[in-house]
C-alpha cells in the first residue's frame, strides 16, 4: 500500500519514458541521415534492425527458457528462401511471402523442438548445430528452388497492397516497426505466466514439471516463436537486399547471434537488443566514426570473427550477467537514489507490503 | 476401502533395461500420513516419480480417487490434485520466494493462488518474511519449506514428499515434520518417502518397507517400530544393500 507501491509505479513510469524516448530516436533517426552515403548508412541501420528482430527471438529461447540454439541462421535462411520463392518465382505479393516464411519456420521450430525435449545443454547445442548445417546444405543442394551456391536473385521489394517500400527510409521504418512489434509481443510473453514458466524451466526442469508446467508444450511454443521471429527477419532481409545466397546463413552467423544473446544477458529483452545493435555496428565502424579510413575498415572486417570471440570471452570473464546485468545494477543504484531504501531488489513484489 | 485416495497395484517401472519397481502395491486412505521407508536404491523415489508420471510405469496401475492415472503426464497429475515435493527440492534459485510459490499455483485456476499463498505463509511464516529474497539465498531448511509450500500452492488432495529430511540439521528436520503433522491434522493426505525410518514412522499412521523394488513389510507405524527386522535396518545390519546399490546409481 504505502510508499513502496507508489515508488514502483514511479519507477515503471521512468521505464516507460525511457522506452518512449528510445522509440522516438529510432523512428526519427532516418530524417537526420543525409549526405552522399545516406543510402549506405540506412542500409546498415536496417541490418541492425533485422538482427535485433532475430536476437529478440533468441532472447526468449536462450535468455528466458535456457534453451541453446546454434542453428538460428537456418531459420533466418528458411524464412528468406521461402519468402523469395513465393514472391520471385511464384510472383505473389510480399505479404504472402511473409506468411510462407512464418509457416515454414514455424514447422522448422517444431522440428527442432523435438530433440530439445530429450536433450539439454551441450547436447542440445550439438543437435541445433546439426540442424543448421543440414539446412545450409539443403540451401546449396536444392538449387531448383534456392538457386544453389550462386544464390537467388531478383527478389522484389517488400510491399503492402499497392504500396512498395522502395526508399531506404521506408524499408528502415518497416524493419524497425516489425522489430518493435516483436519486442512488444515478447514483453507480453515474458511479463506474464508463460514468462514465469520459462524462467522456471531455466531454473529447474524437474522442478517446473513438479509444479505442473507442461514442459513439452512450453518448449515447443518457445522454439516455434523464436524460429518465426528469425523467419520474419529472413523474409525482410530477402526483400530488402533482393538477393540471398547460402553464404549468409552459416554456422558463423548462428554463433554471432548467440554472442549477441550472451552479451545481452539472460532474463532481458533490452540487453540482447542493445547487444545486437553494438555487435552489428562492430562490422561497420565507419557508420559510428565517419571518415574512418578504408584500410582500418578492411582490417576490422577481416578480424570480425576474432573480435566477436574476444567479446564473448571478455563478457564471460568480467560481465557474466551481460549488458542486462550491468543495466540492472545501474538501475538499482538509480532507484536507491530516487527511492528511499526499501531493502528489496526484486522489482516484481507488487503485492500489499505489510503481511 | 471406500475412502481410498491412492491405490497402487502391482506397479513395475524402471530406467532403460533396469527394472527398479518389481511389483509394488500400496494404498493411502483419506487423511492418512503413510510412509515408505527403505534403503538407498530400494525404489522409493522411483515409486513417487511413477505415481506422478515422471517415470512411465511398465505394468500395473495407479488409481487416484476413482481415476486411473497410470499413464498421466506430470502436469496433468498436478492438475488432478497430486503434488510432489521432489528430492533435492529443485527450486528455481534465481527467482524470488514469492515467484517460486506462484509457480506452484501454475496449474491451478486463476484466483486460487492468493488463498493458497496465505495458507502456505501461515504454515511457514518464515517464507512470508523472505518473500522477495531469491530462493538460492535461503537456508537448507527454508528451502525445504519453500519446496513443500510450492507443492501446496496447487491445492493438492494428495501430497507426495521425497526425502524432506535430506541434508538438514536435526532441529530443522523436526520443524519440517511438525509442519507435516499440522498438515495432516488439517486433513491433508500425505505419502512420505523417507530414509530416516524411525522419524518417519513416528509421524506416520502406517508404513511400507521397501527392499529392492518390492514391498517387504507393511503395517501400522507402531507395529513396524516394534518389528525386529525393521529394528535391524535401523542398525544398518541389513545385508541387502549390495544389490540395492546397483539400482541407486540409475534410479535414486
Coordinates of C-alpha atoms in Angstrom, one line a residue:
Chain A
X1 CA 0.0 0.0 0.0
X2 CA 2.2 2.7 1.5
X3 CA 5.1 4.5 -0.2
X4 CA 6.6 1.5 -1.9
X5 CA 4.0 0.8 -4.5
X6 CA 3.9 4.5 -5.4
X7 CA 7.7 4.3 -5.9
X8 CA 7.4 1.2 -8.0
X9 CA 4.8 2.9 -10.2
X10 CA 7.1 5.9 -10.5
X11 CA 9.9 3.6 -11.4
X12 CA 7.7 2.0 -14.1
X13 CA 6.8 5.4 -15.4
X14 CA 10.5 6.2 -15.7
X15 CA 11.0 3.0 -17.6
X16 CA 8.1 3.8 -19.9
X17 CA 9.5 7.2 -20.6
X18 CA 12.9 5.7 -21.5
X19 CA 11.2 3.3 -23.9
X20 CA 9.2 6.1 -25.5
X21 CA 12.4 8.2 -26.0
X22 CA 14.3 5.3 -27.5
X23 CA 11.4 4.6 -29.8
X24 CA 11.3 8.2 -30.9
X25 CA 15.1 8.2 -31.5
X26 CA 14.8 5.1 -33.6
X27 CA 11.8 6.5 -35.5
X28 CA 13.3 9.9 -36.4
X29 CA 16.9 8.7 -37.0
X30 CA 16.5 8.4 -40.8
X31 CA 15.5 12.0 -41.0
X32 CA 18.9 13.0 -39.8
X33 CA 20.8 10.7 -42.1
X34 CA 21.8 12.8 -45.1
X35 CA 24.7 13.3 -47.4
X36 CA 26.3 11.2 -50.1
X37 CA 26.4 7.9 -48.1
X38 CA 22.9 8.2 -46.6
X39 CA 21.8 5.1 -48.6
X40 CA 24.6 3.0 -47.2
X41 CA 24.1 4.2 -43.6
X42 CA 20.4 3.5 -43.8
X43 CA 21.0 0.0 -45.2
X44 CA 23.4 -0.8 -42.3
X45 CA 20.9 0.5 -39.8
X46 CA 18.2 -1.7 -41.4
X47 CA 20.5 -4.7 -40.9
X48 CA 20.8 -3.7 -37.3
X49 CA 17.0 -3.8 -37.0
X50 CA 16.9 -7.2 -38.7
X51 CA 19.5 -8.6 -36.2
X52 CA 17.6 -7.0 -33.3
X53 CA 14.5 -9.0 -34.5
X54 CA 16.3 -12.3 -34.6
X55 CA 18.1 -11.8 -31.3
X56 CA 14.8 -10.9 -29.6
X57 CA 13.6 -14.4 -30.6
X58 CA 16.9 -15.9 -29.3
X59 CA 16.4 -13.9 -26.0
X60 CA 13.2 -15.7 -25.4
X61 CA 14.6 -19.1 -26.2
X62 CA 18.0 -18.7 -24.6
X63 CA 17.7 -15.9 -22.1
X64 CA 14.4 -16.8 -20.6
X65 CA 13.8 -20.5 -21.3
X66 CA 17.5 -21.5 -21.1
X67 CA 17.5 -23.5 -24.4
X68 CA 20.6 -23.1 -26.6
X69 CA 20.3 -22.9 -30.3
X70 CA 23.4 -22.9 -32.5
X71 CA 21.2 -23.2 -35.6
X72 CA 19.3 -19.9 -35.7
X73 CA 20.9 -18.9 -39.0
X74 CA 19.0 -21.8 -40.6
X75 CA 15.6 -20.3 -39.6
X76 CA 16.8 -16.9 -40.9
X77 CA 17.6 -18.7 -44.2
X78 CA 14.4 -20.7 -44.3
X79 CA 12.4 -17.5 -43.9
X80 CA 14.5 -15.8 -46.6
X81 CA 14.2 -18.6 -49.2
X82 CA 10.5 -19.2 -48.5
X83 CA 9.7 -15.6 -49.0
X84 CA 12.0 -15.3 -52.0
X85 CA 10.4 -18.3 -53.7
X86 CA 6.9 -17.2 -53.1
X87 CA 7.5 -13.6 -54.2
X88 CA 10.0 -14.0 -57.1
X89 CA 9.3 -17.4 -58.5
X90 CA 5.5 -17.6 -57.9
X91 CA 5.0 -13.9 -58.3
X92 CA 2.9 -13.5 -55.2
X93 CA 2.8 -10.3 -53.1
X94 CA 5.3 -9.9 -50.3
X95 CA 2.7 -10.3 -47.7
X96 CA 2.1 -13.9 -48.9
X97 CA 5.9 -14.4 -48.9
X98 CA 6.0 -13.3 -45.3
X99 CA 3.2 -15.7 -44.4
X100 CA 5.1 -18.5 -46.2
X101 CA 8.2 -17.6 -44.2
X102 CA 6.2 -17.7 -41.0
X103 CA 4.7 -21.1 -41.8
X104 CA 7.9 -22.7 -42.9
X105 CA 9.9 -21.5 -39.9
X106 CA 7.2 -22.5 -37.5
X107 CA 7.4 -26.0 -38.9
X108 CA 11.2 -25.8 -38.6
X109 CA 10.9 -24.7 -35.0
X110 CA 8.6 -27.6 -34.3
X111 CA 11.1 -30.0 -35.8
X112 CA 13.9 -28.5 -33.6
X113 CA 11.8 -28.6 -30.5
X114 CA 11.5 -32.4 -30.7
X115 CA 15.2 -33.1 -29.9
X116 CA 15.0 -30.4 -27.2
X117 CA 12.5 -32.5 -25.3
X118 CA 15.2 -35.1 -24.7
X119 CA 18.5 -33.1 -24.9
X120 CA 19.8 -30.3 -22.8
X121 CA 23.0 -28.2 -22.5
X122 CA 25.8 -29.2 -24.8
X123 CA 23.8 -32.0 -26.4
X124 CA 21.0 -29.7 -27.4
X125 CA 23.6 -27.2 -28.8
X126 CA 25.1 -30.1 -30.9
X127 CA 21.6 -31.1 -32.2
X128 CA 20.8 -27.5 -33.2
X129 CA 24.2 -27.1 -34.8
X130 CA 23.5 -30.2 -36.8
X131 CA 20.1 -28.8 -37.9
X132 CA 21.8 -25.6 -39.0
X133 CA 24.4 -27.5 -41.1
X134 CA 21.7 -29.7 -42.7
X135 CA 19.7 -26.7 -43.7
X136 CA 22.8 -24.9 -45.1
X137 CA 23.4 -28.0 -47.3
X138 CA 19.8 -28.0 -48.3
X139 CA 20.1 -24.3 -49.4
X140 CA 23.1 -25.3 -51.6
X141 CA 21.7 -28.5 -53.0
X142 CA 18.1 -27.7 -53.6
X143 CA 19.2 -25.5 -56.4
X144 CA 15.9 -25.7 -58.4
X145 CA 14.3 -23.7 -55.6
X146 CA 17.1 -21.9 -53.9
X147 CA 19.4 -21.2 -56.8
X148 CA 22.1 -23.3 -55.2
X149 CA 25.5 -21.8 -54.3
X150 CA 25.0 -18.9 -56.8
X151 CA 22.1 -17.7 -54.8
X152 CA 18.6 -16.4 -55.6
X153 CA 18.3 -13.0 -57.2
X154 CA 15.6 -10.7 -58.5
X155 CA 13.5 -10.8 -55.3
X156 CA 11.0 -7.9 -55.3
X157 CA 11.0 -5.2 -52.7
X158 CA 8.6 -5.5 -49.7
X159 CA 5.2 -4.2 -50.4
X160 CA 1.8 -3.9 -48.7
X161 CA -1.1 -3.7 -51.2
X162 CA 0.0 -1.2 -53.8
X163 CA 2.5 0.5 -51.5
X164 CA 6.1 -0.5 -52.3
X165 CA 8.8 0.1 -49.7
X166 CA 11.1 1.5 -52.3
X167 CA 13.1 4.1 -50.4
X168 CA 15.8 3.2 -47.9
X169 CA 13.9 5.2 -45.3
X170 CA 10.6 3.3 -45.8
X171 CA 12.4 -0.1 -45.6
X172 CA 14.2 1.1 -42.4
X173 CA 10.8 2.0 -40.9
X174 CA 9.3 -1.3 -41.9
X175 CA 12.1 -3.4 -40.4
X176 CA 12.3 -1.4 -37.2
X177 CA 8.5 -1.4 -36.9
X178 CA 8.4 -5.1 -37.1
X179 CA 11.3 -5.4 -34.6
X180 CA 9.5 -3.1 -32.2
X181 CA 6.3 -5.2 -32.6
X182 CA 8.3 -8.4 -31.9
X183 CA 9.8 -6.8 -28.8
X184 CA 6.3 -5.8 -27.6
X185 CA 5.0 -9.3 -28.2
X186 CA 7.9 -10.8 -26.4
X187 CA 7.5 -8.3 -23.5
X188 CA 3.9 -9.5 -23.2
X189 CA 5.0 -13.1 -23.1
X190 CA 7.8 -12.7 -20.6
X191 CA 5.9 -10.5 -18.1
X192 CA 3.1 -12.9 -17.7
X193 CA 2.5 -16.6 -16.8
X194 CA 4.4 -18.0 -19.8
X195 CA 7.5 -16.0 -18.9
X196 CA 7.3 -17.3 -15.4
X197 CA 7.2 -20.9 -16.6
X198 CA 10.1 -20.2 -19.0
X199 CA 12.2 -18.9 -16.2
X200 CA 11.2 -22.0 -14.1
X201 CA 12.3 -24.2 -17.0
X202 CA 15.6 -22.3 -16.9
X203 CA 15.9 -22.8 -13.1
X204 CA 15.0 -26.5 -12.8
X205 CA 13.3 -28.6 -15.4
X206 CA 12.1 -31.3 -12.9
X207 CA 11.0 -28.6 -10.5
X208 CA 8.9 -27.0 -13.3
X209 CA 7.5 -30.4 -14.1
X210 CA 6.6 -31.0 -10.5
X211 CA 4.8 -27.6 -10.4
X212 CA 2.6 -28.6 -13.3
X213 CA 4.3 -26.7 -16.1
X214 CA 3.6 -28.5 -19.4
X215 CA 7.3 -28.8 -20.5
X216 CA 6.6 -30.3 -23.9
X217 CA 4.1 -27.6 -24.8
X218 CA 6.3 -24.8 -23.4
X219 CA 9.4 -25.9 -25.2
X220 CA 7.6 -26.4 -28.5
X221 CA 6.0 -22.9 -28.2
X222 CA 9.2 -21.1 -27.4
X223 CA 11.1 -22.8 -30.2
X224 CA 8.4 -22.0 -32.7
X225 CA 8.1 -18.3 -31.6
X226 CA 11.9 -17.9 -31.7
X227 CA 12.1 -19.6 -35.1
X228 CA 9.3 -17.5 -36.5
X229 CA 11.0 -14.2 -35.5
X230 CA 14.1 -15.4 -37.4
X231 CA 11.9 -16.4 -40.3
X232 CA 10.2 -13.0 -40.5
X233 CA 13.7 -11.4 -40.3
X234 CA 14.7 -13.6 -43.2
X235 CA 11.7 -12.5 -45.3
X236 CA 12.6 -8.8 -44.6
X237 CA 16.2 -9.5 -45.5
X238 CA 15.4 -11.2 -48.8
X239 CA 13.1 -8.4 -49.9
X240 CA 15.4 -5.7 -48.7
X241 CA 18.6 -7.0 -50.4
X242 CA 16.9 -8.6 -53.4
X243 CA 19.4 -11.4 -53.3
X244 CA 20.0 -14.4 -51.0
X245 CA 22.8 -17.0 -51.0
X246 CA 23.8 -19.8 -48.7
X247 CA 26.9 -17.9 -47.5
X248 CA 24.7 -15.7 -45.4
X249 CA 23.1 -18.5 -43.4
X250 CA 26.2 -20.2 -41.9
X251 CA 27.2 -21.6 -38.6
X252 CA 29.3 -18.5 -38.2
X253 CA 26.1 -16.3 -38.3
X254 CA 24.5 -18.6 -35.7
X255 CA 27.5 -18.1 -33.4
X256 CA 27.3 -14.3 -33.9
X257 CA 23.6 -14.4 -32.9
X258 CA 24.4 -16.4 -29.8
X259 CA 27.2 -13.9 -29.0
X260 CA 24.6 -11.2 -29.1
X261 CA 22.3 -13.1 -26.8
X262 CA 25.2 -13.8 -24.4
X263 CA 26.5 -10.2 -24.4
X264 CA 22.9 -9.0 -23.9
X265 CA 22.4 -11.2 -20.8
X266 CA 19.7 -13.5 -19.6
X267 CA 16.2 -12.7 -18.5
X268 CA 16.2 -9.5 -20.5
X269 CA 14.9 -8.2 -23.9
X270 CA 16.6 -4.8 -23.8
X271 CA 20.0 -6.3 -23.2
X272 CA 20.1 -8.6 -26.2
X273 CA 18.6 -5.8 -28.4
X274 CA 21.4 -3.4 -27.3
X275 CA 24.0 -6.2 -27.9
X276 CA 22.6 -6.8 -31.4
X277 CA 23.0 -3.1 -32.2
X278 CA 26.5 -2.9 -30.8
X279 CA 27.8 -6.1 -32.4
X280 CA 26.3 -5.4 -35.7
X281 CA 27.9 -2.0 -35.8
X282 CA 31.3 -3.5 -35.0
X283 CA 31.3 -4.8 -38.6
X284 CA 30.6 -1.3 -39.8
X285 CA 32.7 1.0 -37.7
X286 CA 32.6 3.7 -40.4
X287 CA 28.9 4.3 -39.5
X288 CA 29.8 5.3 -36.0
X289 CA 33.1 7.0 -36.9
X290 CA 32.5 8.7 -40.2
X291 CA 35.7 9.4 -42.1
X292 CA 37.4 6.2 -40.9
X293 CA 39.9 5.1 -43.5
X294 CA 39.1 2.2 -45.7
X295 CA 42.3 0.4 -44.6
X296 CA 41.2 0.3 -41.0
X297 CA 37.7 -0.7 -42.0
X298 CA 39.1 -3.6 -44.0
X299 CA 41.2 -4.8 -41.1
X300 CA 38.2 -4.7 -38.7
X301 CA 36.1 -6.7 -41.2
X302 CA 38.9 -9.2 -41.6
X303 CA 39.2 -9.7 -37.8
X304 CA 35.4 -9.6 -37.2
X305 CA 35.1 -13.2 -36.0
X306 CA 38.0 -12.7 -33.7
X307 CA 36.5 -9.6 -32.3
X308 CA 33.3 -11.4 -31.6
X309 CA 35.2 -14.2 -29.9
X310 CA 37.1 -11.7 -27.8
X311 CA 33.8 -10.0 -26.8
X312 CA 32.4 -13.3 -25.7
X313 CA 35.5 -14.2 -23.6
X314 CA 35.5 -10.7 -22.0
X315 CA 31.8 -10.8 -21.2
X316 CA 32.1 -14.2 -19.6
X317 CA 35.1 -13.1 -17.5
X318 CA 34.0 -9.6 -16.5
X319 CA 30.3 -9.2 -17.2
X320 CA 28.8 -12.6 -16.7
X321 CA 25.3 -11.1 -16.4
X322 CA 25.8 -9.3 -19.7
X323 CA 24.5 -5.8 -20.6
X324 CA 21.2 -6.6 -18.9
X325 CA 23.0 -7.4 -15.6
X326 CA 25.1 -4.2 -15.8
X327 CA 22.0 -2.3 -16.6
X328 CA 20.1 -3.8 -13.7
X329 CA 22.9 -2.8 -11.4
X330 CA 22.9 0.8 -12.7
X331 CA 19.0 0.9 -12.4
X332 CA 19.2 -0.5 -8.9
X333 CA 21.6 2.3 -7.9
X334 CA 19.4 4.9 -9.6
X335 CA 16.3 3.5 -7.8
X336 CA 18.0 3.6 -4.5
X337 CA 18.9 7.2 -5.3
X338 CA 15.4 8.2 -6.2
X339 CA 13.6 5.9 -3.8
X340 CA 14.3 5.6 -0.1
X341 CA 15.9 2.2 0.6
X342 CA 13.2 -0.5 0.9
X343 CA 15.5 -3.5 1.3
X344 CA 14.0 -5.1 -1.7
X345 CA 15.6 -5.7 -5.1
X346 CA 13.1 -7.7 -6.9
X347 CA 11.0 -5.2 -8.8
X348 CA 8.3 -7.8 -9.0
X349 CA 6.9 -7.8 -5.5
X350 CA 3.9 -5.6 -6.0
X351 CA 1.6 -7.2 -3.6
X352 CA 0.5 -5.2 -0.5
X353 CA 3.5 -4.9 1.7
X354 CA 2.5 -5.5 5.3
X355 CA 1.9 -9.1 5.8
Chain B
X1 CA -11.8 -49.1 1.2
X2 CA -14.4 -46.5 0.3
X3 CA -12.1 -43.7 1.3
X4 CA -9.0 -44.7 -0.6
X5 CA -7.2 -41.7 -2.1
X6 CA -4.4 -43.6 -3.8
X7 CA -4.2 -47.2 -4.8
X8 CA -1.0 -48.5 -6.4
X9 CA -1.4 -52.0 -7.8
X10 CA 1.5 -54.3 -8.9
X11 CA 3.5 -51.4 -10.3
X12 CA 6.5 -52.2 -12.4
X13 CA 8.8 -49.5 -13.6
X14 CA 12.5 -48.7 -14.3
X15 CA 15.0 -46.9 -16.4
X16 CA 16.3 -48.4 -19.7
X17 CA 16.6 -52.1 -19.1
X18 CA 16.9 -51.9 -15.4
X19 CA 13.7 -52.7 -13.5
X20 CA 13.5 -50.7 -10.3
X21 CA 10.0 -51.4 -9.2
X22 CA 9.2 -55.1 -9.3
X23 CA 5.5 -55.2 -8.4
X24 CA 4.7 -52.6 -5.8
X25 CA 1.2 -52.4 -4.2
X26 CA 0.2 -49.9 -1.7
X27 CA -2.8 -47.8 -0.5
X28 CA -3.3 -44.4 1.1
X29 CA -6.6 -43.5 2.6
X30 CA -8.1 -40.1 3.1
X31 CA -6.4 -38.1 5.8
X32 CA -3.7 -40.6 6.4
X33 CA 0.1 -40.0 6.6
X34 CA 1.6 -43.1 5.1
X35 CA 5.4 -43.5 4.8
X36 CA 7.5 -45.6 2.5
X37 CA 10.9 -46.4 4.1
X38 CA 13.8 -48.5 2.9
X39 CA 17.5 -48.3 2.0
X40 CA 19.0 -46.4 -0.9
X41 CA 18.0 -47.9 -4.2
X42 CA 15.0 -49.7 -2.9
X43 CA 12.9 -47.8 -5.4
X44 CA 11.2 -45.3 -3.2
X45 CA 11.8 -42.2 -5.4
X46 CA 11.0 -44.2 -8.5
X47 CA 7.7 -45.1 -6.9
X48 CA 6.8 -41.4 -6.4
X49 CA 8.0 -40.5 -9.8
X50 CA 5.9 -43.2 -11.4
X51 CA 2.8 -42.1 -9.4
X52 CA 3.1 -38.5 -10.9
X53 CA 4.1 -39.7 -14.3
X54 CA 7.7 -38.5 -14.4
X55 CA 8.6 -42.2 -15.0
X56 CA 6.2 -44.2 -17.1
X57 CA 5.1 -47.5 -15.4
X58 CA 5.8 -50.6 -17.4
X59 CA 3.0 -52.6 -15.8
X60 CA 0.4 -52.2 -13.1
X61 CA -2.0 -49.4 -12.2
X62 CA -2.1 -46.2 -10.3
X63 CA -5.6 -45.2 -9.2
X64 CA -6.2 -41.7 -7.7
X65 CA -9.6 -41.4 -6.2
X66 CA -11.7 -43.2 -8.8
X67 CA -9.5 -42.3 -11.7
X68 CA -6.8 -44.4 -13.3
X69 CA -3.8 -42.1 -13.7
X70 CA -1.2 -44.8 -14.6
X71 CA -0.1 -43.0 -17.8
X72 CA -0.8 -39.5 -16.8
X73 CA 1.7 -36.7 -17.7
X74 CA 3.2 -34.8 -14.7
X75 CA 1.3 -31.5 -15.5
X76 CA -2.0 -33.4 -15.6
X77 CA -1.2 -35.2 -12.4
X78 CA -0.7 -31.8 -10.7
X79 CA -3.9 -30.5 -12.2
X80 CA -5.8 -33.6 -11.0
X81 CA -4.6 -32.9 -7.4
X82 CA -1.4 -34.8 -6.8
X83 CA 1.6 -32.7 -5.9
X84 CA 5.2 -33.8 -5.5
X85 CA 7.9 -32.3 -3.3
X86 CA 10.8 -33.6 -5.3
X87 CA 14.0 -35.0 -3.8
X88 CA 16.7 -32.3 -3.5
X89 CA 13.9 -29.6 -3.6
X90 CA 14.6 -28.4 -7.2
X91 CA 13.7 -24.8 -6.5
X92 CA 14.0 -22.0 -9.0
X93 CA 17.1 -20.5 -7.5
X94 CA 17.2 -17.2 -9.4
X95 CA 13.6 -16.4 -8.7
X96 CA 12.2 -14.9 -5.5
X97 CA 10.4 -17.0 -2.8
X98 CA 7.1 -15.4 -3.9
X99 CA 7.7 -16.3 -7.6
X100 CA 8.5 -19.9 -6.6
X101 CA 5.3 -20.1 -4.8
X102 CA 3.3 -18.5 -7.6
X103 CA 4.8 -21.1 -9.9
X104 CA 3.4 -23.8 -7.6
X105 CA 0.0 -22.4 -8.4
X106 CA 0.8 -22.5 -12.1
X107 CA -1.6 -25.4 -12.8
X108 CA -4.5 -24.1 -10.7
X109 CA -7.2 -21.8 -11.8
X110 CA -6.8 -18.1 -11.7
X111 CA -7.6 -16.5 -8.4
X112 CA -7.0 -19.6 -6.3
X113 CA -3.4 -18.6 -5.8
X114 CA -3.9 -15.9 -3.2
X115 CA -5.8 -18.1 -0.8
X116 CA -3.2 -20.9 -1.1
X117 CA -0.4 -18.3 -0.6
X118 CA -1.8 -17.1 2.7
X119 CA -2.3 -20.7 3.9
X120 CA 1.3 -21.5 3.0
X121 CA 2.6 -18.4 4.7
X122 CA 0.6 -19.4 7.8
X123 CA 2.2 -22.8 7.8
X124 CA 5.7 -21.4 7.2
X125 CA 5.8 -17.8 8.4
X126 CA 9.5 -17.5 7.5
X127 CA 8.5 -17.7 3.8
X128 CA 6.5 -14.5 4.0
X129 CA 9.4 -12.8 5.8
X130 CA 11.7 -13.8 2.9
X131 CA 9.2 -13.3 0.2
X132 CA 11.3 -11.0 -2.0
X133 CA 14.6 -12.9 -1.4
X134 CA 15.8 -15.2 -4.1
X135 CA 15.3 -18.9 -3.4
X136 CA 19.1 -19.6 -3.7
X137 CA 19.8 -17.4 -0.7
X138 CA 17.6 -19.3 1.7
X139 CA 19.0 -21.8 4.3
X140 CA 18.5 -25.5 3.6
X141 CA 15.5 -25.8 6.0
X142 CA 13.9 -22.7 4.5
X143 CA 14.4 -24.1 1.0
X144 CA 12.7 -27.4 2.0
X145 CA 9.8 -25.3 3.5
X146 CA 9.6 -23.5 0.2
X147 CA 9.6 -26.7 -1.7
X148 CA 6.7 -28.0 0.4
X149 CA 5.0 -24.7 0.1
X150 CA 5.3 -24.7 -3.6
X151 CA 3.7 -28.1 -3.8
X152 CA 0.8 -26.9 -1.5
X153 CA 0.2 -24.0 -3.8
X154 CA -1.7 -26.3 -6.3
X155 CA -4.2 -27.2 -3.6
X156 CA -3.4 -30.9 -3.8
X157 CA -5.7 -33.7 -2.5
X158 CA -2.6 -35.8 -2.1
X159 CA 0.9 -34.6 -1.2
X160 CA 3.9 -36.7 -2.1
X161 CA 7.2 -35.9 -0.3
X162 CA 10.5 -37.3 -1.4
X163 CA 13.1 -37.3 1.4
X164 CA 12.2 -34.0 3.0
X165 CA 14.9 -34.5 5.7
X166 CA 17.7 -34.7 3.1
X167 CA 20.8 -32.8 4.2
X168 CA 19.1 -30.9 7.0
X169 CA 20.1 -30.4 10.7
X170 CA 18.1 -32.3 13.2
X171 CA 16.4 -29.2 14.6
X172 CA 15.3 -28.1 11.2
X173 CA 14.1 -31.6 10.4
X174 CA 11.8 -31.6 13.4
X175 CA 10.4 -28.2 12.2
X176 CA 9.6 -29.7 8.8
X177 CA 7.9 -32.8 10.4
X178 CA 6.0 -30.6 12.8
X179 CA 4.6 -28.8 9.7
X180 CA 3.6 -32.2 8.2
X181 CA 1.8 -33.0 11.5
X182 CA -0.1 -29.7 11.1
X183 CA -1.0 -30.6 7.5
X184 CA -2.2 -34.0 8.4
X185 CA -4.3 -32.6 11.3
X186 CA -5.9 -30.2 8.7
X187 CA -7.0 -33.3 6.8
X188 CA -4.3 -33.5 4.1
X189 CA -3.5 -36.9 2.7
X190 CA 0.3 -37.5 2.6
X191 CA 2.6 -40.1 1.2
X192 CA 6.1 -39.7 2.6
X193 CA 9.2 -41.3 1.3
X194 CA 11.9 -41.2 3.9
X195 CA 15.3 -42.7 4.6
X196 CA 15.1 -41.9 8.3
X197 CA 12.8 -44.7 9.1
X198 CA 12.4 -44.0 12.8
X199 CA 11.5 -40.4 12.3
X200 CA 9.1 -41.2 9.5
X201 CA 7.3 -43.9 11.5
X202 CA 7.0 -41.7 14.5
X203 CA 4.9 -39.3 12.4
X204 CA 3.0 -41.7 10.2
X205 CA -0.1 -43.7 10.6
X206 CA 1.1 -46.6 8.5
X207 CA 4.2 -47.6 6.8
X208 CA 5.6 -49.8 4.0
X209 CA 9.1 -51.1 4.0
X210 CA 10.6 -51.4 0.5
X211 CA 13.5 -53.6 -0.4
X212 CA 14.9 -53.9 -3.9
X213 CA 11.8 -52.9 -5.7
X214 CA 9.3 -54.8 -3.6
X215 CA 7.3 -54.1 -0.5
X216 CA 8.9 -56.3 2.1
X217 CA 6.8 -55.4 5.0
X218 CA 3.7 -53.3 5.8
X219 CA 1.8 -52.4 8.8
X220 CA 0.9 -49.7 11.3
X221 CA 3.7 -47.5 12.5
X222 CA 3.7 -48.9 16.0
X223 CA 3.8 -52.4 14.7
X224 CA 6.7 -51.6 12.3
X225 CA 8.6 -49.8 15.0
X226 CA 8.3 -52.9 17.2
X227 CA 9.3 -55.2 14.4
X228 CA 12.7 -56.9 14.7
X229 CA 13.6 -56.8 11.0
X230 CA 12.8 -53.1 10.9
X231 CA 15.0 -52.6 14.0
X232 CA 17.8 -54.4 12.2
X233 CA 17.5 -52.0 9.3
X234 CA 17.9 -49.0 11.7
X235 CA 21.1 -50.5 13.0
X236 CA 22.5 -51.0 9.5
X237 CA 22.8 -54.7 10.0
X238 CA 20.9 -55.4 6.8
X239 CA 22.9 -57.3 4.2
X240 CA 20.8 -56.3 1.3
X241 CA 22.4 -53.0 0.1
X242 CA 24.9 -54.6 -2.3
X243 CA 22.3 -55.5 -5.0
X244 CA 20.3 -52.5 -3.9
X245 CA 23.1 -50.1 -4.7
X246 CA 23.3 -51.1 -8.3
X247 CA 19.8 -49.6 -8.7
X248 CA 20.7 -46.4 -6.8
X249 CA 23.1 -45.2 -9.4
X250 CA 20.4 -45.2 -12.0
X251 CA 17.2 -44.7 -10.1
X252 CA 17.9 -42.9 -6.8

